């Protein structure tokens, strides 16, 4: 038996020696990239060694310094690399490398002026199997951008369009199967505030039509331009602008809200042209979308694929003598192609705690809201009161919604009378709970009803 064990150990040693014949350095060396990527790296280094530096796009979903895209639709990805060559007259360079066998070659170079490449996207603008490159060039001023679209054909770069812009979207607005470029322009005059649609025709992106923004817009807030859908799944562009009030509206805004509000213009393809469907021709503004509470914008609040616009209104607070508004209800409205609004539901919107509550119709005009936050944090409570507006009657609380955090959040969520509002939140840092307060008024909801009316506020990307 001892002899057998020795023979077995010797055999294993021979096997191990044959399998692991590399040196120690080879065993601990990082894995090598495939040869074709090493050859691509060599090509990129030619630009870097000649004085270039990487200049990846600053914004958008695609901010990598080297990106892979099948631009010509042949099933093989091209490599797109972004550089700045300061010594060049046109210092910004976009190199397109095409794979030939196991090697790479430069297929085309797009050159631009300015301080940076702000944004890049790859879109189907001409309806064939290839992708065009949409580039935002940042000029020497950070606020000045130039938008261009390029087609690559047989190693040649064809500029399809170029225009200055404030914002833009690429989408199939006319539903013809290929994308258009929708450009938002704002400036110092009413005539310069407009939206333009560029469509592919005869080898270039032509200005097809334009439509005005509302009067008295003063600029675009961050995230103010969104692509979405109207009722009947009609594509549209929702442009929310900062709004400078005038006339009667100024007194209203001064006494209640902020120095400026927001206004949303909705643009869609109608009667073979771009139309601002919410614009009132008499006032020159989208009157129905003006709002002075600006912390909430257009979003698909109910996740049905249709964009909703908020119509905020103040919710009264018990015992408050201030004109400042602390609590907001929001009517959420969808629009159709004729610019008509259709209400979806009404919510109490609590952006501080990250949730909203759908208000039943029977609560309309009968509730007040207050909050009570625990000293030291960890428990924030919103209290709903029943009150029909009779001055001789005090508002009476009937429902409390809790936002709970901290190590003892589970204990506090399970306190007597409380019930949790979300399933599967055991691993969450925040727990939401509620409890009823005995009240003669029937609010029309039980525990399951409260749960079904409660929802978390989600970002557009989520």
Coordinates of C-alpha atoms in Angstrom, one line a residue:
X1 CA 0.0 0.0 0.0
X2 CA 2.8 2.4 0.9
X3 CA 4.4 1.7 -2.5
X4 CA 1.1 2.4 -4.3
X5 CA 0.8 5.8 -2.5
X6 CA 4.3 6.8 -3.6
X7 CA 3.6 5.9 -7.2
X8 CA 0.3 7.9 -7.1
X9 CA 2.1 11.0 -5.7
X10 CA 4.8 10.8 -8.3
X11 CA 2.2 10.5 -11.1
X12 CA 0.3 13.6 -9.8
X13 CA 3.5 15.5 -9.7
X14 CA 4.2 14.7 -13.3
X15 CA 0.7 15.8 -14.3
X16 CA 0.9 19.0 -12.4
X17 CA 4.4 19.8 -13.9
X18 CA 3.0 19.2 -17.4
X19 CA -0.2 21.3 -16.9
X20 CA 1.5 24.3 -15.2
X21 CA 4.7 24.7 -17.1
X22 CA 4.6 28.6 -17.1
X23 CA 6.9 30.7 -15.0
X24 CA 5.7 32.4 -11.9
X25 CA 5.6 35.8 -13.8
X26 CA 3.4 34.2 -16.5
X27 CA 1.1 32.7 -13.9
X28 CA 0.4 36.1 -12.3
X29 CA 0.4 38.2 -15.5
X30 CA -2.9 40.0 -16.4
X31 CA -4.9 38.3 -19.1
X32 CA -4.0 39.4 -22.6
X33 CA -6.5 41.2 -24.8
X34 CA -7.4 39.5 -28.1
X35 CA -4.9 40.3 -30.9
X36 CA -7.5 42.3 -32.9
X37 CA -8.0 44.7 -29.9
X38 CA -4.3 45.0 -29.5
X39 CA -4.0 46.1 -33.1
X40 CA -6.8 48.6 -32.6
X41 CA -4.9 49.9 -29.6
X42 CA -1.8 50.3 -31.8
X43 CA -3.8 52.4 -34.3
X44 CA -5.2 54.6 -31.5
X45 CA -1.7 55.0 -30.1
X46 CA -0.6 56.4 -33.5
X47 CA -2.9 59.4 -32.8
X48 CA -1.8 59.7 -29.2
X49 CA 1.9 59.5 -30.0
X50 CA 1.5 62.3 -32.6
X51 CA 0.3 64.7 -30.0
X52 CA -3.4 63.8 -29.6
X53 CA -5.3 63.2 -26.4
X54 CA -8.5 61.5 -25.6
X55 CA -11.6 63.9 -25.6
X56 CA -14.6 61.7 -24.8
X57 CA -18.1 63.2 -25.1
X58 CA -19.1 65.1 -21.9
X59 CA -22.8 64.3 -21.7
X60 CA -25.3 61.7 -22.7
X61 CA -25.4 57.9 -22.4
X62 CA -22.3 57.4 -24.5
X63 CA -19.3 59.0 -22.8
X64 CA -16.6 56.4 -23.4
X65 CA -13.4 57.5 -25.1
X66 CA -13.6 54.5 -27.5
X67 CA -17.0 53.1 -28.6
X68 CA -18.2 50.2 -30.7
X69 CA -21.0 50.6 -33.2
X70 CA -22.1 48.8 -36.4
X71 CA -22.3 52.0 -38.5
X72 CA -22.7 50.4 -42.0
X73 CA -25.1 47.6 -41.0
X74 CA -22.8 44.8 -42.1
X75 CA -22.8 43.0 -38.8
X76 CA -19.3 44.0 -37.9
X77 CA -18.8 46.8 -35.4
X78 CA -16.6 49.8 -36.1
X79 CA -14.6 51.4 -33.4
X80 CA -15.1 55.2 -32.8
X81 CA -12.4 57.1 -30.9
X82 CA -12.6 60.7 -29.7
X83 CA -9.5 62.9 -29.7
X84 CA -8.3 66.5 -29.3
X85 CA -5.2 67.4 -31.4
X86 CA -4.4 70.9 -30.1
X87 CA -2.0 71.7 -32.9
X88 CA -4.6 71.1 -35.6
X89 CA -6.7 73.9 -37.1
X90 CA -9.8 71.8 -36.3
X91 CA -8.6 70.2 -33.1
X92 CA -11.5 67.9 -32.3
X93 CA -11.3 64.5 -34.1
X94 CA -13.6 61.5 -34.3
X95 CA -11.7 58.6 -35.8
X96 CA -13.7 55.7 -37.2
X97 CA -11.8 52.5 -37.4
X98 CA -12.9 49.6 -39.6
X99 CA -11.9 46.0 -39.0
X100 CA -10.2 44.3 -42.0
X101 CA -9.5 40.7 -41.1
X102 CA -7.6 40.8 -37.9
X103 CA -6.4 44.3 -38.4
X104 CA -7.9 47.8 -38.2
X105 CA -7.7 50.7 -40.6
X106 CA -8.9 54.3 -40.4
X107 CA -12.2 54.4 -42.4
X108 CA -13.0 58.1 -41.9
X109 CA -12.2 61.1 -39.7
X110 CA -14.8 63.7 -38.6
X111 CA -13.2 67.0 -37.6
X112 CA -14.7 69.8 -35.6
X113 CA -13.9 73.1 -34.0
X114 CA -14.6 74.2 -30.4
X115 CA -13.5 73.2 -26.9
X116 CA -15.0 69.8 -26.5
X117 CA -17.3 67.1 -27.9
X118 CA -20.4 67.6 -25.9
X119 CA -22.6 64.7 -27.0
X120 CA -22.7 61.9 -29.5
X121 CA -25.4 59.5 -30.7
X122 CA -25.8 56.9 -33.5
X123 CA -29.2 57.2 -35.2
X124 CA -31.0 56.0 -38.4
X125 CA -31.8 59.2 -40.1
X126 CA -32.1 58.1 -43.8
X127 CA -34.1 54.9 -43.4
X128 CA -31.5 52.4 -44.6
X129 CA -29.6 49.8 -42.5
X130 CA -26.7 52.2 -41.7
X131 CA -26.4 54.6 -38.7
X132 CA -25.6 58.3 -38.9
X133 CA -23.5 60.1 -36.3
X134 CA -25.1 63.0 -34.5
X135 CA -22.6 65.2 -32.7
X136 CA -22.9 68.2 -30.5
X137 CA -19.8 70.4 -30.6
X138 CA -19.2 72.6 -27.7
X139 CA -17.8 76.0 -28.8
X140 CA -15.4 78.1 -26.8
X141 CA -18.2 79.2 -24.6
X142 CA -19.7 76.4 -22.5
X143 CA -23.2 77.7 -23.3
X144 CA -22.8 77.8 -27.1
X145 CA -23.2 74.5 -29.0
X146 CA -23.4 73.4 -32.6
X147 CA -25.3 70.4 -33.7
X148 CA -24.3 68.4 -36.7
X149 CA -25.2 65.0 -38.3
X150 CA -22.8 63.0 -40.5
X151 CA -23.1 60.1 -42.9
X152 CA -20.1 57.8 -43.6
X153 CA -20.1 56.4 -47.2
X154 CA -17.1 54.7 -48.8
X155 CA -14.7 56.4 -46.5
X156 CA -16.2 59.8 -47.2
X157 CA -17.7 62.0 -44.5
X158 CA -20.9 63.8 -45.6
X159 CA -22.3 66.5 -43.3
X160 CA -26.0 66.2 -43.4
X161 CA -26.9 69.2 -41.3
X162 CA -25.5 71.8 -38.9
X163 CA -27.2 74.3 -36.7
X164 CA -26.8 76.1 -33.4
X165 CA -29.3 74.9 -30.7
X166 CA -30.4 75.2 -27.1
X167 CA -31.6 71.6 -26.9
X168 CA -32.6 68.8 -29.2
X169 CA -34.2 65.3 -29.5
X170 CA -33.9 62.6 -32.1
X171 CA -37.1 60.6 -32.6
X172 CA -39.5 59.4 -35.2
X173 CA -42.1 62.2 -34.8
X174 CA -44.0 61.6 -38.1
X175 CA -44.0 57.8 -37.7
X176 CA -42.5 57.1 -41.1
X177 CA -39.9 54.6 -39.7
X178 CA -36.9 56.8 -39.7
X179 CA -35.8 59.4 -37.1
X180 CA -36.0 63.1 -37.4
X181 CA -33.9 65.7 -35.5
X182 CA -36.0 68.2 -33.5
X183 CA -34.1 71.3 -32.5
X184 CA -35.2 73.7 -29.8
X185 CA -34.0 77.3 -30.2
X186 CA -34.3 80.0 -27.6
X187 CA -32.9 83.6 -27.9
X188 CA -33.4 87.2 -27.0
X189 CA -36.4 87.8 -29.3
X190 CA -39.9 86.1 -29.5
X191 CA -39.1 85.1 -33.1
X192 CA -36.0 83.2 -32.0
X193 CA -38.0 81.0 -29.6
X194 CA -39.1 78.1 -31.8
X195 CA -38.8 74.4 -32.4
X196 CA -37.5 73.1 -35.8
X197 CA -37.9 69.7 -37.4
X198 CA -35.1 68.4 -39.7
X199 CA -35.9 65.5 -41.9
X200 CA -33.8 63.5 -44.4
X201 CA -34.5 64.3 -48.1
X202 CA -32.3 64.0 -51.2
X203 CA -29.1 63.2 -49.3
X204 CA -29.3 65.9 -46.6
X205 CA -31.3 66.8 -43.4
X206 CA -33.6 69.6 -44.5
X207 CA -35.5 72.0 -42.3
X208 CA -39.0 70.6 -42.9
X209 CA -41.1 72.9 -40.7
X210 CA -41.0 74.9 -37.4
X211 CA -43.4 76.0 -34.8
X212 CA -43.2 78.8 -32.1
X213 CA -42.7 78.4 -28.4
X214 CA -45.0 80.2 -26.1
X215 CA -44.5 83.9 -25.6
X216 CA -42.6 85.1 -22.5
X217 CA -40.4 82.0 -22.2
X218 CA -37.0 83.0 -20.7
X219 CA -34.9 79.8 -21.1
X220 CA -34.9 76.1 -20.7
X221 CA -34.4 74.5 -17.2
X222 CA -32.3 71.3 -16.9
X223 CA -34.3 68.3 -18.2
X224 CA -36.9 70.6 -19.7
X225 CA -37.1 68.7 -23.1
X226 CA -38.5 65.2 -23.2
X227 CA -39.7 62.9 -25.9
X228 CA -42.9 61.0 -25.0
X229 CA -46.3 60.0 -26.2
X230 CA -49.8 61.6 -26.3
X231 CA -53.0 59.6 -26.0
X232 CA -53.4 57.0 -28.8
X233 CA -49.6 56.6 -28.6
X234 CA -48.9 59.6 -30.8
X235 CA -45.2 60.7 -30.4
X236 CA -44.5 64.2 -29.2
X237 CA -41.9 66.5 -27.8
X238 CA -42.6 68.2 -24.5
X239 CA -40.7 71.4 -24.0
X240 CA -40.9 72.9 -20.5
X241 CA -39.5 76.5 -20.4
X242 CA -39.0 79.0 -17.7
X243 CA -41.8 81.4 -17.9
X244 CA -41.8 85.2 -17.3
X245 CA -45.2 86.2 -16.2
X246 CA -46.9 89.4 -17.1
X247 CA -50.1 91.3 -16.3
X248 CA -52.5 89.7 -13.8
X249 CA -50.3 86.6 -13.5
X250 CA -47.5 88.6 -12.1
X251 CA -49.5 89.7 -9.0
X252 CA -50.7 86.0 -8.6
X253 CA -47.1 84.7 -8.7
X254 CA -45.6 87.4 -6.5
X255 CA -48.1 86.7 -3.7
X256 CA -48.1 82.9 -3.8
X257 CA -45.1 81.2 -5.4
X258 CA -41.9 82.2 -7.2
X259 CA -40.5 84.9 -9.4
X260 CA -41.0 82.7 -12.4
X261 CA -43.0 79.7 -13.3
X262 CA -42.8 76.9 -16.0
X263 CA -44.8 76.5 -19.1
X264 CA -44.9 73.4 -21.3
X265 CA -45.4 73.5 -25.1
X266 CA -46.2 70.1 -26.7
X267 CA -45.1 69.6 -30.3
X268 CA -46.4 66.9 -32.6
X269 CA -46.7 66.0 -36.2
X270 CA -50.1 67.1 -37.4
X271 CA -51.4 67.9 -41.0
X272 CA -48.0 67.0 -42.4
X273 CA -46.1 69.6 -40.3
X274 CA -44.7 70.3 -36.9
X275 CA -47.4 71.9 -34.7
X276 CA -47.4 73.4 -31.1
X277 CA -50.7 71.6 -30.2
X278 CA -51.2 73.4 -26.8
X279 CA -50.6 77.0 -28.1
X280 CA -53.5 79.4 -27.7
X281 CA -53.4 81.5 -30.8
X282 CA -55.0 84.5 -29.1
X283 CA -52.6 84.7 -26.1
X284 CA -49.6 83.2 -27.9
X285 CA -49.0 80.9 -24.9
X286 CA -49.9 77.4 -23.8
X287 CA -52.1 78.8 -21.1
X288 CA -53.3 75.4 -19.8
X289 CA -49.8 74.3 -18.8
X290 CA -48.6 77.3 -16.9
X291 CA -47.6 76.5 -13.3
X292 CA -45.9 78.3 -10.5
X293 CA -44.9 75.3 -8.5
X294 CA -41.9 74.1 -10.5
X295 CA -40.4 71.2 -8.5
X296 CA -42.5 68.7 -10.5
X297 CA -42.3 68.3 -14.3
X298 CA -43.7 66.2 -17.1
X299 CA -43.4 62.5 -16.5
X300 CA -45.2 59.2 -17.1
X301 CA -46.5 59.1 -13.5
X302 CA -48.7 56.0 -13.9
X303 CA -46.3 54.1 -16.2
X304 CA -48.8 53.6 -19.0
X305 CA -46.5 54.8 -21.7
X306 CA -48.3 58.2 -22.0
X307 CA -46.7 61.4 -20.7
X308 CA -48.6 63.3 -18.1
X309 CA -48.3 67.0 -17.2
X310 CA -48.7 68.3 -13.7
X311 CA -51.3 70.9 -12.7
X312 CA -50.3 71.8 -9.1
X313 CA -52.6 73.3 -6.5
X314 CA -52.1 74.2 -2.9
X315 CA -53.3 71.9 -0.1
X316 CA -54.3 73.9 3.0
X317 CA -52.5 73.3 6.3
X318 CA -54.2 73.4 9.7
X319 CA -53.5 76.5 11.8
X320 CA -51.2 78.0 9.2
X321 CA -51.2 81.8 8.9
X322 CA -48.4 82.0 6.3
X323 CA -49.1 82.6 2.6
X324 CA -46.3 80.2 1.8
X325 CA -47.4 76.8 0.4
X326 CA -45.9 73.7 2.0
X327 CA -48.1 71.0 0.6
X328 CA -49.2 70.4 -2.9
X329 CA -51.8 68.4 -4.7
X330 CA -51.3 67.7 -8.4
X331 CA -53.8 67.0 -11.1
X332 CA -52.0 64.8 -13.7
X333 CA -53.2 65.3 -17.2
X334 CA -52.6 63.6 -20.5
X335 CA -53.1 65.4 -23.8
X336 CA -54.4 64.3 -27.2
X337 CA -53.3 65.4 -30.7
X338 CA -55.8 68.3 -30.6
X339 CA -54.2 69.7 -27.5
X340 CA -57.1 68.7 -25.2
X341 CA -56.3 67.8 -21.6
X342 CA -57.6 64.6 -20.0
X343 CA -57.2 64.2 -16.2
X344 CA -55.7 60.8 -15.1
X345 CA -55.8 61.2 -11.3
X346 CA -54.9 63.6 -8.5
X347 CA -52.1 63.1 -6.0
X348 CA -50.6 64.5 -2.9
X349 CA -46.9 64.8 -4.0
X350 CA -44.3 64.4 -1.4
X351 CA -41.0 65.0 -3.2
X352 CA -39.1 65.5 0.2
X353 CA -39.8 61.9 1.3
X354 CA -40.0 60.4 -2.2
X355 CA -43.6 59.2 -2.5
X356 CA -47.0 60.3 -3.7
X357 CA -50.5 59.3 -2.8
X358 CA -53.4 59.1 -5.2
X359 CA -56.3 61.2 -3.7
X360 CA -59.7 59.6 -4.0
X361 CA -62.3 61.8 -5.7
X362 CA -64.4 61.9 -2.5
X363 CA -61.5 63.7 -0.8
X364 CA -61.7 66.6 -3.2
X365 CA -62.0 69.9 -1.3
X366 CA -62.2 68.1 2.0
X367 CA -58.7 67.6 3.3
X368 CA -55.8 69.4 4.9
X369 CA -52.2 68.2 5.3
X370 CA -49.5 68.7 7.9
X371 CA -46.3 67.0 8.8
X372 CA -44.6 66.0 12.1
X373 CA -40.9 65.0 12.0
X374 CA -39.2 63.2 14.9
X375 CA -36.5 65.2 16.6
X376 CA -33.2 63.7 15.5
X377 CA -34.6 62.2 12.4
X378 CA -35.6 58.6 11.6
X379 CA -39.3 59.2 11.4
X380 CA -41.2 61.7 9.2
X381 CA -45.0 61.7 9.3
X382 CA -47.5 63.3 7.0
X383 CA -51.0 63.7 8.5
X384 CA -54.2 64.0 6.5
X385 CA -57.1 65.8 8.0
X386 CA -60.8 65.9 7.1
X387 CA -62.3 69.4 6.9
X388 CA -65.2 70.6 4.8
X389 CA -64.4 74.3 5.2
X390 CA -66.7 75.2 8.1
X391 CA -65.1 77.8 10.2
X392 CA -66.7 76.5 13.4
X393 CA -65.2 73.1 13.0
X394 CA -61.6 72.0 13.6
X395 CA -59.9 69.8 11.0
X396 CA -59.8 66.2 12.3
X397 CA -56.9 63.8 11.4
X398 CA -57.8 60.5 9.9
X399 CA -54.6 59.1 8.3
X400 CA -50.8 59.2 8.9
X401 CA -48.2 58.1 6.4
X402 CA -44.7 57.5 7.9
X403 CA -41.3 57.5 6.3
X404 CA -39.0 55.4 8.6
X405 CA -35.2 55.1 8.6
X406 CA -32.5 54.1 11.1
X407 CA -31.7 50.9 12.8
X408 CA -35.1 50.6 14.6
X409 CA -37.2 51.3 11.5
X410 CA -38.7 47.8 11.6
X411 CA -39.8 48.1 15.2
X412 CA -41.4 51.5 14.5
X413 CA -43.1 50.2 11.4
X414 CA -44.7 47.4 13.4
X415 CA -46.0 49.6 16.2
X416 CA -49.6 49.1 17.3
X417 CA -52.0 50.3 14.6
X418 CA -49.4 50.8 11.9
X419 CA -49.2 48.7 8.7
X420 CA -46.5 48.6 6.1
X421 CA -47.2 50.1 2.6
X422 CA -44.7 48.2 0.4
X423 CA -44.0 44.5 0.1
X424 CA -40.4 43.3 -0.2
X425 CA -38.8 46.3 1.5
X426 CA -37.0 44.3 4.2
X427 CA -33.6 45.1 2.6
X428 CA -34.4 48.8 2.1
X429 CA -32.9 51.6 4.1
X430 CA -36.3 53.2 4.2
X431 CA -39.7 51.7 5.2
X432 CA -43.1 53.3 4.6
X433 CA -45.9 52.7 6.9
X434 CA -49.4 54.1 7.7
X435 CA -52.1 54.1 10.4
X436 CA -55.6 55.3 10.6
X437 CA -56.8 57.7 13.3
X438 CA -60.3 57.1 14.5
X439 CA -62.6 59.6 12.8
X440 CA -66.3 59.9 12.2
X441 CA -65.7 60.6 8.5
X442 CA -65.4 57.6 6.2
X443 CA -62.5 58.3 3.9
X444 CA -63.5 55.3 1.7
X445 CA -60.2 53.4 2.1
X446 CA -59.1 50.4 4.2
X447 CA -55.5 49.2 4.6
X448 CA -55.4 47.6 1.2
X449 CA -56.9 50.7 -0.3
X450 CA -54.2 52.9 1.2
X451 CA -51.5 50.5 -0.1
X452 CA -53.0 50.6 -3.6
X453 CA -53.0 54.5 -3.6
X454 CA -49.4 54.8 -2.3
X455 CA -46.4 54.8 -4.7
X456 CA -42.8 55.8 -4.8
X457 CA -41.6 58.7 -6.9
X458 CA -39.3 57.3 -9.6
X459 CA -36.8 59.1 -11.9
X460 CA -37.4 59.0 -15.7
X461 CA -34.4 56.7 -16.1
X462 CA -35.7 54.1 -13.7

